[in-house]
PDB file of N, CA, C and O in Angstrom:
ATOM      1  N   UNK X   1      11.649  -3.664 -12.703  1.00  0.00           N
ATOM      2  CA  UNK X   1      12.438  -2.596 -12.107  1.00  0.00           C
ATOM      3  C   UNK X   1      13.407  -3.203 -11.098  1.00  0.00           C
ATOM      4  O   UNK X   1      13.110  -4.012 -10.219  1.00  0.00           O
ATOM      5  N   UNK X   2      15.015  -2.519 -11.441  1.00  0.00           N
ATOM      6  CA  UNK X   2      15.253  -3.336 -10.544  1.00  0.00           C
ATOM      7  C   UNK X   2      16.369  -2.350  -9.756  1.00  0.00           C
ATOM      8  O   UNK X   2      16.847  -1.503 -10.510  1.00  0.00           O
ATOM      9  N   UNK X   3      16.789  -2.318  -8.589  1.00  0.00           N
ATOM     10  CA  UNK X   3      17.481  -1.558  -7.144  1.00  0.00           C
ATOM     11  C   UNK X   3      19.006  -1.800  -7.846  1.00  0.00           C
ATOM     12  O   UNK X   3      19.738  -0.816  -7.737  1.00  0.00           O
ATOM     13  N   UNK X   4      19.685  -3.147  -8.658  1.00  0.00           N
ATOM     14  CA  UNK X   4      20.647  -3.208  -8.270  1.00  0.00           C
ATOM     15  C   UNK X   4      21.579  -2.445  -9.301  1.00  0.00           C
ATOM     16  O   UNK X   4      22.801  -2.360  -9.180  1.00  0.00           O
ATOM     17  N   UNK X   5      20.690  -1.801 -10.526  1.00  0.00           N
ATOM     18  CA  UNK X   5      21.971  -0.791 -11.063  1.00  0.00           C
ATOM     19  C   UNK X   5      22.031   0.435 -10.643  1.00  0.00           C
ATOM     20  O   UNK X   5      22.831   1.140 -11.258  1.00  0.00           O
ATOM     21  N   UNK X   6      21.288   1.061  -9.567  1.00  0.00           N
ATOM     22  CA  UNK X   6      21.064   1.997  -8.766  1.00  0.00           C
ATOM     23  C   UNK X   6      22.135   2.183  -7.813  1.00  0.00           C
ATOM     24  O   UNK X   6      22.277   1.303  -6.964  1.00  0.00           O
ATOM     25  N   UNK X   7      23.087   3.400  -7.809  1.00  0.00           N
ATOM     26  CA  UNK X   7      24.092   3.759  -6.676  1.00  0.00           C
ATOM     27  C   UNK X   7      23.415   3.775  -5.450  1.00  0.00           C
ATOM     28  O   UNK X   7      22.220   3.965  -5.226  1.00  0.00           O
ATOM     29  N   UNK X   8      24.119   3.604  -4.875  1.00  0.00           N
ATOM     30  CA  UNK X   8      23.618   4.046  -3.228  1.00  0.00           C
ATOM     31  C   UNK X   8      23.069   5.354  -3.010  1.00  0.00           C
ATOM     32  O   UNK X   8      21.881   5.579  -2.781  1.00  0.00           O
ATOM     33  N   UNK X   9      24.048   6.262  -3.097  1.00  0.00           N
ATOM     34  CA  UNK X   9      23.711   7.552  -3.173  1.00  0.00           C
ATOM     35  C   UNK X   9      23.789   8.511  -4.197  1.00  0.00           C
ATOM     36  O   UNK X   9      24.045   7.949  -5.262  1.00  0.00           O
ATOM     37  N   UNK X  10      23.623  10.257  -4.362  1.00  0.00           N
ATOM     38  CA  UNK X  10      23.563  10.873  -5.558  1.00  0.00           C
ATOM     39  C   UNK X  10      21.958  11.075  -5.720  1.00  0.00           C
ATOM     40  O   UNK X  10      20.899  11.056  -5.093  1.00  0.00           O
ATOM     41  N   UNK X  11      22.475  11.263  -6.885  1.00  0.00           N
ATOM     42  CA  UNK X  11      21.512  11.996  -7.757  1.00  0.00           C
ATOM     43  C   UNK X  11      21.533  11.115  -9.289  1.00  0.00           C
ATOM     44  O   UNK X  11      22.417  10.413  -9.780  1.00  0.00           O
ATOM     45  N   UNK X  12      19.768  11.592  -9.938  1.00  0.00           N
ATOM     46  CA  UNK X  12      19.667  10.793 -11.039  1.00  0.00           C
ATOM     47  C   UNK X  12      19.480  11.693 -12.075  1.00  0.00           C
ATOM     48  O   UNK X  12      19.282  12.875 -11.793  1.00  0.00           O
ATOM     49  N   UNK X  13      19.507  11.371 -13.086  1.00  0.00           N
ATOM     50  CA  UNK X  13      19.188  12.436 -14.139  1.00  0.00           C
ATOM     51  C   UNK X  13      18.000  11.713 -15.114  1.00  0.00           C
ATOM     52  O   UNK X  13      18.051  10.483 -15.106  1.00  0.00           O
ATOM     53  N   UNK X  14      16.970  12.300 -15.925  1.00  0.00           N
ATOM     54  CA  UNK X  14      16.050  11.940 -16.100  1.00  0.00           C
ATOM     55  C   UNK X  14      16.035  10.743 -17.035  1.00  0.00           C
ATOM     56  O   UNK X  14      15.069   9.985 -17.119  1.00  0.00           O
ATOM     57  N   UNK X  15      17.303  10.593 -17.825  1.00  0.00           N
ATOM     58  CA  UNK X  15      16.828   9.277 -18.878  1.00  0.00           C
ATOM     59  C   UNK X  15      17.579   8.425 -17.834  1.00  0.00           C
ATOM     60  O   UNK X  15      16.972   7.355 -17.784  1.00  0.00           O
ATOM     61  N   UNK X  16      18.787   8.402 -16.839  1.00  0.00           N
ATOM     62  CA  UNK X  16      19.011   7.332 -15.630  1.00  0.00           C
ATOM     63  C   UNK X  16      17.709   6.572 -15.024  1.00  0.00           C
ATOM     64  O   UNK X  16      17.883   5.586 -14.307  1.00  0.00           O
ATOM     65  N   UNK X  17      16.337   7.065 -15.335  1.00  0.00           N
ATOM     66  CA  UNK X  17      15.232   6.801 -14.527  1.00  0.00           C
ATOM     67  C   UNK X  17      14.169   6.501 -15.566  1.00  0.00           C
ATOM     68  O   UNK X  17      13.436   5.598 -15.165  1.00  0.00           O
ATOM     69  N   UNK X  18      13.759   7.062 -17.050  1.00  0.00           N
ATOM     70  CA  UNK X  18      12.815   6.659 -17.850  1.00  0.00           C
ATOM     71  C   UNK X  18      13.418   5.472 -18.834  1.00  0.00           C
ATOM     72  O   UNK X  18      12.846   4.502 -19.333  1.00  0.00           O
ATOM     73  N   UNK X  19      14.897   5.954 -18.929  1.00  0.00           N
ATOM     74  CA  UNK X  19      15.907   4.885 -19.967  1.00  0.00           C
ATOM     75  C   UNK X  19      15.839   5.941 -21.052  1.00  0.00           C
ATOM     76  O   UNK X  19      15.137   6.952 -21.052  1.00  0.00           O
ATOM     77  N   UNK X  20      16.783   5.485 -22.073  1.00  0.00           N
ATOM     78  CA  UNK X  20      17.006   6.019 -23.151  1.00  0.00           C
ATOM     79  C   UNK X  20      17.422   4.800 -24.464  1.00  0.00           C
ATOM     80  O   UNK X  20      18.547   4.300 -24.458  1.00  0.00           O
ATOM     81  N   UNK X  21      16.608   4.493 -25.320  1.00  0.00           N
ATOM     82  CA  UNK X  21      16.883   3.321 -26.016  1.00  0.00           C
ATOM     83  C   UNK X  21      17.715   3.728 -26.624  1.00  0.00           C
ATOM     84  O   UNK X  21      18.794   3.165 -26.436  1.00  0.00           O
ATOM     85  N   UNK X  22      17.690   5.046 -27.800  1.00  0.00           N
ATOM     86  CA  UNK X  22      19.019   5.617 -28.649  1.00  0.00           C
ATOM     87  C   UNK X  22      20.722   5.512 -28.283  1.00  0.00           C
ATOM     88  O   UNK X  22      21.715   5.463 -29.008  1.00  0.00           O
ATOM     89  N   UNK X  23      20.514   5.502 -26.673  1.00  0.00           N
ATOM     90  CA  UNK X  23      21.584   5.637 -25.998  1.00  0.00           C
ATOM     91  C   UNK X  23      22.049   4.119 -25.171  1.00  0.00           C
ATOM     92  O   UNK X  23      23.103   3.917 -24.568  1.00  0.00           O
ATOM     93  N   UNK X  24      21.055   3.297 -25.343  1.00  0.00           N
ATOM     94  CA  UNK X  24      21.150   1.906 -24.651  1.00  0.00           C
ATOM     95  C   UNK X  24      20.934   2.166 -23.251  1.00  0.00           C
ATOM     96  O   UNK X  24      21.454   1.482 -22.369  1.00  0.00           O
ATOM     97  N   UNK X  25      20.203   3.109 -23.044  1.00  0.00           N
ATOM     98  CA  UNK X  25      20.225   2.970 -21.100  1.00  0.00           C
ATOM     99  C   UNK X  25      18.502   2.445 -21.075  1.00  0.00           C
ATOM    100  O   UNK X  25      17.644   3.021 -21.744  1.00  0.00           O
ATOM    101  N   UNK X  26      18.262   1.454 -20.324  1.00  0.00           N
ATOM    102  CA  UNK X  26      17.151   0.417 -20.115  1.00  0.00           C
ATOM    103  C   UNK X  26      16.610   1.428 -18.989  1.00  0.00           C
ATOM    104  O   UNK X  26      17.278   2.160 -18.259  1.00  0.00           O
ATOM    105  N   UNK X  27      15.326   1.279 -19.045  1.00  0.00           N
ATOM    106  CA  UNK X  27      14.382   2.546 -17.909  1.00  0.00           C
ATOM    107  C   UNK X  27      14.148   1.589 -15.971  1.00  0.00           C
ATOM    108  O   UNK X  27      13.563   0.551 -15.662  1.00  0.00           O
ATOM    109  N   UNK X  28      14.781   2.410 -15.302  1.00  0.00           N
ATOM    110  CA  UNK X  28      14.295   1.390 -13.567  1.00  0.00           C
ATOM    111  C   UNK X  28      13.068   1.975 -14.174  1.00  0.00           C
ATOM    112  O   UNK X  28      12.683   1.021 -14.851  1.00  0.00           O
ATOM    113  N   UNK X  29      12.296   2.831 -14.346  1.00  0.00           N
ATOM    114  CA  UNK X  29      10.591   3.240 -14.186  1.00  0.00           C
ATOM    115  C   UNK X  29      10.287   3.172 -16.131  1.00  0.00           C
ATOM    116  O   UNK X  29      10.811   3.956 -16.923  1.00  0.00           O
ATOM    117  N   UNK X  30       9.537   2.283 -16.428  1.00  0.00           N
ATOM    118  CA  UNK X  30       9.490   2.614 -17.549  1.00  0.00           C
ATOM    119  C   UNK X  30       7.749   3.628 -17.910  1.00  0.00           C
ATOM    120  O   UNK X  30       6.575   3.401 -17.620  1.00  0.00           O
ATOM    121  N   UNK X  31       8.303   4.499 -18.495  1.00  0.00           N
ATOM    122  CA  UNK X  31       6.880   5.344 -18.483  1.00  0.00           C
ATOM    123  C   UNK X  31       7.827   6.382 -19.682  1.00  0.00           C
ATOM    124  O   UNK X  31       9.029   6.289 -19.931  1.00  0.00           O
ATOM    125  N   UNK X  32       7.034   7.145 -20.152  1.00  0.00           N
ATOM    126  CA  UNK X  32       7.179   8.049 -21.305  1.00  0.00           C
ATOM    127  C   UNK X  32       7.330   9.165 -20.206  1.00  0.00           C
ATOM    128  O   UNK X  32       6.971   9.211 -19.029  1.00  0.00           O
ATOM    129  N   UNK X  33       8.430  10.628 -21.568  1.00  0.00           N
ATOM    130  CA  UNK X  33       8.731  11.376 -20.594  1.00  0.00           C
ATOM    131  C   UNK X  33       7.492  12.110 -20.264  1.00  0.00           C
ATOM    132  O   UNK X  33       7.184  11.975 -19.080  1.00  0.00           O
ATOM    133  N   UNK X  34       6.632  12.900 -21.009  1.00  0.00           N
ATOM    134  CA  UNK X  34       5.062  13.323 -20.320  1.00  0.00           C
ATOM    135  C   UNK X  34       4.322  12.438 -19.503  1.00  0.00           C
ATOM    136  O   UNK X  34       3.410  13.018 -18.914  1.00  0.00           O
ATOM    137  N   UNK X  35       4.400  11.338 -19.290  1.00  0.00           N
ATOM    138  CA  UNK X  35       3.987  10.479 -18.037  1.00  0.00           C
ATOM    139  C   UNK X  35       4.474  11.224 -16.878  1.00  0.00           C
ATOM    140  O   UNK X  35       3.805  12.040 -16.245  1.00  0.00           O
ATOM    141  N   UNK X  36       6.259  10.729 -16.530  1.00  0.00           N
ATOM    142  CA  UNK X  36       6.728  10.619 -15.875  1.00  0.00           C
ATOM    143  C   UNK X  36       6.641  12.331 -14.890  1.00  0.00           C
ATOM    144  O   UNK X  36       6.596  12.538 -13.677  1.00  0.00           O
ATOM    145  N   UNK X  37       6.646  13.281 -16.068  1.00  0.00           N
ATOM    146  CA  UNK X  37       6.454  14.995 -15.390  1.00  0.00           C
ATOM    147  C   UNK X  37       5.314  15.128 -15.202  1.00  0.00           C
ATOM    148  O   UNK X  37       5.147  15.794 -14.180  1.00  0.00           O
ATOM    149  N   UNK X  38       4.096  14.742 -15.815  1.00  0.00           N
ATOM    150  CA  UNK X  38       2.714  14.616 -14.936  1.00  0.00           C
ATOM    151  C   UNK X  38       2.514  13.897 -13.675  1.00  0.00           C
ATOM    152  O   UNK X  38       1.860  14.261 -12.697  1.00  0.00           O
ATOM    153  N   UNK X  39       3.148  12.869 -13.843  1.00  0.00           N
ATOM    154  CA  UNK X  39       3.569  12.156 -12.307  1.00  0.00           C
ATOM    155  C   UNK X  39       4.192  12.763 -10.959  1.00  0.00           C
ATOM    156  O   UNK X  39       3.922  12.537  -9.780  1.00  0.00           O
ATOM    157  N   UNK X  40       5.340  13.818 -11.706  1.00  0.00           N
ATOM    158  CA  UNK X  40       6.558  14.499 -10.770  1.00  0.00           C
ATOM    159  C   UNK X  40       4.922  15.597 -10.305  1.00  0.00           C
ATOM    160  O   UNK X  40       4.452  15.402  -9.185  1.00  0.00           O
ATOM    161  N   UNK X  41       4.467  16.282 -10.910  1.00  0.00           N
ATOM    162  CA  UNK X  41       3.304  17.404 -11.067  1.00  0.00           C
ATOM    163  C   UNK X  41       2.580  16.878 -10.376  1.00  0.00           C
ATOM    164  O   UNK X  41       2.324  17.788  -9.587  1.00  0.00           O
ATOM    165  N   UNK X  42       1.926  15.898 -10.005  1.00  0.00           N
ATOM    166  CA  UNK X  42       0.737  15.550  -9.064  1.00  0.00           C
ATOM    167  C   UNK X  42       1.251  14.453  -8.258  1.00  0.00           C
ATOM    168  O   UNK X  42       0.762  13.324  -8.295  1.00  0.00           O
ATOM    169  N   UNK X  43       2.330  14.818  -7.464  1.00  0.00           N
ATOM    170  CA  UNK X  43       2.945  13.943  -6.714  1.00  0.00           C
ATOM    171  C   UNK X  43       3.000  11.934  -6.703  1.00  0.00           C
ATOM    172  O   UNK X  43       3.381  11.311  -5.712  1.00  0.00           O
ATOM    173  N   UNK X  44       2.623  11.383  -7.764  1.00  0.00           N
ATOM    174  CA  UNK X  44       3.139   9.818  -8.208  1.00  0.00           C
ATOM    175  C   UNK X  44       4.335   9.140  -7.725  1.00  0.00           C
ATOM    176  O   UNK X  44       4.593   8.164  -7.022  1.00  0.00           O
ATOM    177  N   UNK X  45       5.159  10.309  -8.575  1.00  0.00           N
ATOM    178  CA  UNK X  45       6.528   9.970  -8.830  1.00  0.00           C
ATOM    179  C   UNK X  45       7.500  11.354  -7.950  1.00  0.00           C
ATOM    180  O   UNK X  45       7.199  12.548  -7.945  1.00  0.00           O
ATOM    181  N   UNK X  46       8.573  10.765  -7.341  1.00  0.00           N
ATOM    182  CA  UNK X  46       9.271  11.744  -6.479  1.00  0.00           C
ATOM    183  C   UNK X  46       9.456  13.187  -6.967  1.00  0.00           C
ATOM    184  O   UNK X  46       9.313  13.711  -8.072  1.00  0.00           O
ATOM    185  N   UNK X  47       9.782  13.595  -5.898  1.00  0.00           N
ATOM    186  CA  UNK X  47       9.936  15.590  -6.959  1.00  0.00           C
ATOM    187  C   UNK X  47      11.286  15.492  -7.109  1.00  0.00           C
ATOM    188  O   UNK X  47      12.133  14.684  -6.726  1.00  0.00           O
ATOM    189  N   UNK X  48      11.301  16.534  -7.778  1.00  0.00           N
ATOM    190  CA  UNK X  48      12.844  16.673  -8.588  1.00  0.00           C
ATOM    191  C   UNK X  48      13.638  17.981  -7.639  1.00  0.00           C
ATOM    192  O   UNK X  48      13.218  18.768  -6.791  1.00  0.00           O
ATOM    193  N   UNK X  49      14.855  17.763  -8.212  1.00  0.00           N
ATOM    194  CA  UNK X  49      15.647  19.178  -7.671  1.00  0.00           C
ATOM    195  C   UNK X  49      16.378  20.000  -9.022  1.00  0.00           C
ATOM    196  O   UNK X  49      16.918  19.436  -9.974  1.00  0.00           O
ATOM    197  N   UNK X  50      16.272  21.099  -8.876  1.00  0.00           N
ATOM    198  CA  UNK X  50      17.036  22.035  -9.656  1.00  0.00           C
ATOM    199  C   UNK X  50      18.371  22.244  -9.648  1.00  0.00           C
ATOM    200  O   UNK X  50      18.641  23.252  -8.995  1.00  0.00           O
ATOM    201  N   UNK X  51      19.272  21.731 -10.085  1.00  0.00           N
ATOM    202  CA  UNK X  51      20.731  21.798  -9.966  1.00  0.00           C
ATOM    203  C   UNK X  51      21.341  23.399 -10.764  1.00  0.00           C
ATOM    204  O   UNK X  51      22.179  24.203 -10.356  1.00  0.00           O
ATOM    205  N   UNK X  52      20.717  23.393 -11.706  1.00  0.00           N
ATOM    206  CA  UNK X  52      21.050  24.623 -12.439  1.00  0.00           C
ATOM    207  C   UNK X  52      19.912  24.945 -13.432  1.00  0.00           C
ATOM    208  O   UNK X  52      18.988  24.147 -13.587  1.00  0.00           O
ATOM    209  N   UNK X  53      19.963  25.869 -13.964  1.00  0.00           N
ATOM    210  CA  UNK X  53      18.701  25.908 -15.288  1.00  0.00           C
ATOM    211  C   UNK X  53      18.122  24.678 -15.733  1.00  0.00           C
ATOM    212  O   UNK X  53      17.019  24.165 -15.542  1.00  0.00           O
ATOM    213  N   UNK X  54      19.450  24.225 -16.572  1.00  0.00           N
ATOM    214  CA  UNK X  54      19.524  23.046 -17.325  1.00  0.00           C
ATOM    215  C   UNK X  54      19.431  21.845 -17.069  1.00  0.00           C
ATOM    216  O   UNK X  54      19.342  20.966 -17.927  1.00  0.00           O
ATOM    217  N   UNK X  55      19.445  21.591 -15.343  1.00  0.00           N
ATOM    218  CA  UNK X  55      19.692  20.324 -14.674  1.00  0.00           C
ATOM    219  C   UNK X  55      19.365  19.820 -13.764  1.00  0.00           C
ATOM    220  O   UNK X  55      20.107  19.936 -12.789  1.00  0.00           O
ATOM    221  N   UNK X  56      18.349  19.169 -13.649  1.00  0.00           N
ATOM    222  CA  UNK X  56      17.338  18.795 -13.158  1.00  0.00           C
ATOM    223  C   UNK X  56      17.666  17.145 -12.744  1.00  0.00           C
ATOM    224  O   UNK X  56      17.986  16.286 -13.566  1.00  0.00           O
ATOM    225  N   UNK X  57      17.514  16.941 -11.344  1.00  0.00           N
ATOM    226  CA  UNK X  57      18.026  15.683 -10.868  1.00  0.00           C
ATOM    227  C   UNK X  57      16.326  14.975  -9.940  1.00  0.00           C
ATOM    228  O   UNK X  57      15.219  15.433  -9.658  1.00  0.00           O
ATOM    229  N   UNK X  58      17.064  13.656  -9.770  1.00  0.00           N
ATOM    230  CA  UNK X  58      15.569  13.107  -8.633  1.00  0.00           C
ATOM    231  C   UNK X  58      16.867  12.757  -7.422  1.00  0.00           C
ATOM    232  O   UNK X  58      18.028  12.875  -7.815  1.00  0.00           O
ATOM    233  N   UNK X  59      16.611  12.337  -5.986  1.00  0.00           N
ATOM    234  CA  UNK X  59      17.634  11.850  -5.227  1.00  0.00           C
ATOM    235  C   UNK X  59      17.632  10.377  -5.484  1.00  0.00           C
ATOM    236  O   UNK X  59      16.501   9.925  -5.662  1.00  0.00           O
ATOM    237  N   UNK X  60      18.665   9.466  -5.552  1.00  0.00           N
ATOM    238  CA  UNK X  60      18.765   7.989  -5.479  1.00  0.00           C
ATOM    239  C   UNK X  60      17.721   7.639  -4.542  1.00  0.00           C
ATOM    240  O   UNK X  60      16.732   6.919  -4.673  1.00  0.00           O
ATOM    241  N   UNK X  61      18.162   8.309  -3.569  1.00  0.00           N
ATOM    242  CA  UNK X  61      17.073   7.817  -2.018  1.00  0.00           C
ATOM    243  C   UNK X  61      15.551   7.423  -2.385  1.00  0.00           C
ATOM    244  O   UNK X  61      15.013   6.344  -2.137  1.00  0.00           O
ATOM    245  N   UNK X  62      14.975   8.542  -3.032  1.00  0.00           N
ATOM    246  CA  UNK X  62      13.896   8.542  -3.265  1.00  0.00           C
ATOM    247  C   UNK X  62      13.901   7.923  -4.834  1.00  0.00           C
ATOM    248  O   UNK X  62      13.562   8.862  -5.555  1.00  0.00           O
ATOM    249  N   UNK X  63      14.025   7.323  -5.246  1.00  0.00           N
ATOM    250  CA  UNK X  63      13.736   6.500  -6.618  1.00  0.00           C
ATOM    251  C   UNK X  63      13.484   5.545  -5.857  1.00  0.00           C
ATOM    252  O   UNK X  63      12.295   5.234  -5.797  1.00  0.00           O
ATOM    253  N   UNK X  64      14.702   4.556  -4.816  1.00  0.00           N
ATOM    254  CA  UNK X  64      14.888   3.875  -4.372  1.00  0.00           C
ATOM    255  C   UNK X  64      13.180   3.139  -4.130  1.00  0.00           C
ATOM    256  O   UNK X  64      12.375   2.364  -4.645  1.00  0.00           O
ATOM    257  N   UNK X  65      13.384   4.023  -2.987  1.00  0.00           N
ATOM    258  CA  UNK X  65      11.882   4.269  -2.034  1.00  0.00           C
ATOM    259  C   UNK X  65      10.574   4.211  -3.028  1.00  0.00           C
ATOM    260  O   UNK X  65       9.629   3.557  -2.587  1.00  0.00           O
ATOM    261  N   UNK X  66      10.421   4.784  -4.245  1.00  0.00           N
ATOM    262  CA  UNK X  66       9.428   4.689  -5.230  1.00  0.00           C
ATOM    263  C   UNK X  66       9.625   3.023  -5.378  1.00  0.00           C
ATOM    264  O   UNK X  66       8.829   2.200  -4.925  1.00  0.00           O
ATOM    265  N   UNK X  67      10.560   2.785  -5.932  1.00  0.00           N
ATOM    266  CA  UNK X  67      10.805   1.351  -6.682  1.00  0.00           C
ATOM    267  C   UNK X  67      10.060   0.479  -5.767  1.00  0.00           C
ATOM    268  O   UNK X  67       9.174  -0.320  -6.072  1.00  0.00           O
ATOM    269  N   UNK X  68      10.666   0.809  -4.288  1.00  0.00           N
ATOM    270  CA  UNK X  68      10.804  -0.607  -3.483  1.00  0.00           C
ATOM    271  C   UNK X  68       9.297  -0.724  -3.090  1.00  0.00           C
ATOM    272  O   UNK X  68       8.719  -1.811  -3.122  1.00  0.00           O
ATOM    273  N   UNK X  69       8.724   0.358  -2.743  1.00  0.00           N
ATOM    274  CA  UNK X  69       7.210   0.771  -2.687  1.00  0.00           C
ATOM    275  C   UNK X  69       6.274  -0.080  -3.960  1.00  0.00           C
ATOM    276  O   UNK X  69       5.621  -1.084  -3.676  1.00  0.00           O
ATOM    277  N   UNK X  70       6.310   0.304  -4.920  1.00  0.00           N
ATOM    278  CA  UNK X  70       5.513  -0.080  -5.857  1.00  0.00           C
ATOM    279  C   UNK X  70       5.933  -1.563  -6.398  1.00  0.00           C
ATOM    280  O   UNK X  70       5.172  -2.157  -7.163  1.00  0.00           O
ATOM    281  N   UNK X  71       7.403  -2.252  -5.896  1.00  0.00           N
ATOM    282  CA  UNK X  71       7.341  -4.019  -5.883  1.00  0.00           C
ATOM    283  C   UNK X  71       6.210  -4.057  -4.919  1.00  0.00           C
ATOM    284  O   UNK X  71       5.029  -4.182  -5.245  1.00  0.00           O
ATOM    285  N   UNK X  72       6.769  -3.913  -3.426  1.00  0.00           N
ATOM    286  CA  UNK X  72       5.643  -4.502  -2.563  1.00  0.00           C
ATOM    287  C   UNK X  72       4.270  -4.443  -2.454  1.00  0.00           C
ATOM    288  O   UNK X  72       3.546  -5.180  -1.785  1.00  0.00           O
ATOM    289  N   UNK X  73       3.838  -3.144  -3.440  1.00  0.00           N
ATOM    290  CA  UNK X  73       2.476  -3.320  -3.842  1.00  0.00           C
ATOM    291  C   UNK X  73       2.243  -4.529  -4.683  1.00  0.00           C
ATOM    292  O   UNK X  73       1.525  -5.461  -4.320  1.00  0.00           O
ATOM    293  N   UNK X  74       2.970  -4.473  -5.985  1.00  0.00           N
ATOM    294  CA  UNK X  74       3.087  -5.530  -6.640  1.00  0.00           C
ATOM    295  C   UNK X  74       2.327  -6.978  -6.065  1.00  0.00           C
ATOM    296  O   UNK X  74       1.282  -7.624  -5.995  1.00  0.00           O
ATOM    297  N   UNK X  75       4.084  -6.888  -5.651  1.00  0.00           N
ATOM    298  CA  UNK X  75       3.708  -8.600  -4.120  1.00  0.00           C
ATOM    299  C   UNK X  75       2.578  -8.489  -3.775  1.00  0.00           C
ATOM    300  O   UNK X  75       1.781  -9.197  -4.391  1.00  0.00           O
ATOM    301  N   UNK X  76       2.237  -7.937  -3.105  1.00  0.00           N
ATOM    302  CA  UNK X  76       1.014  -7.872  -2.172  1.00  0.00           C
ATOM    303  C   UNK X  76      -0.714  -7.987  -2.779  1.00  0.00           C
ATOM    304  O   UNK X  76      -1.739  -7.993  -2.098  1.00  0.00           O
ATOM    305  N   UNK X  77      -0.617  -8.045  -3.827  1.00  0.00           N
ATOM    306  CA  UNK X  77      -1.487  -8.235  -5.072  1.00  0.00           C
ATOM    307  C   UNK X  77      -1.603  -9.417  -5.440  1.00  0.00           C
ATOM    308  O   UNK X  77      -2.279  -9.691  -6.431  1.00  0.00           O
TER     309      UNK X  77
END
């Protein structure tokens, strides 16, 4: 996983964060999408925001913060 194709700020949209192989986008979190919403569901993985019906975002901030969190566990192992 890595911080540096990650904007600074914004918002993510859900294959920006699991990947999408059909589409060539490589996953920062790789996990399946029923992983990843059981995760959002029992707090794992950051909560999401509702943009509209259809559109459903995570904040950069908080991916960030997931990512950088779960290297230094990593490390620290």
């Amino acid at each position: 996983m890595s911080n540096q194709s990650i904007p600074e700020i914004g918002f993510l949209r859900l294959t920006q964060i699991i990947g999408n192989p059909s589409e060539g986008i490589p996953p920062l979190i790789p996990v399946k999408r029923s992983t990843w919403w059981k995760g959002v569901k029992d707090g794992t993985y950051p909560r999401s925001y509702k943009l509209s019906p259809q559109v459903t975002v995570w904040k950069v901030e908080d991916i960030r913060h997931y990512i950088d969190s779960v290297t230094e566990s990593h490390l620290a192992n």
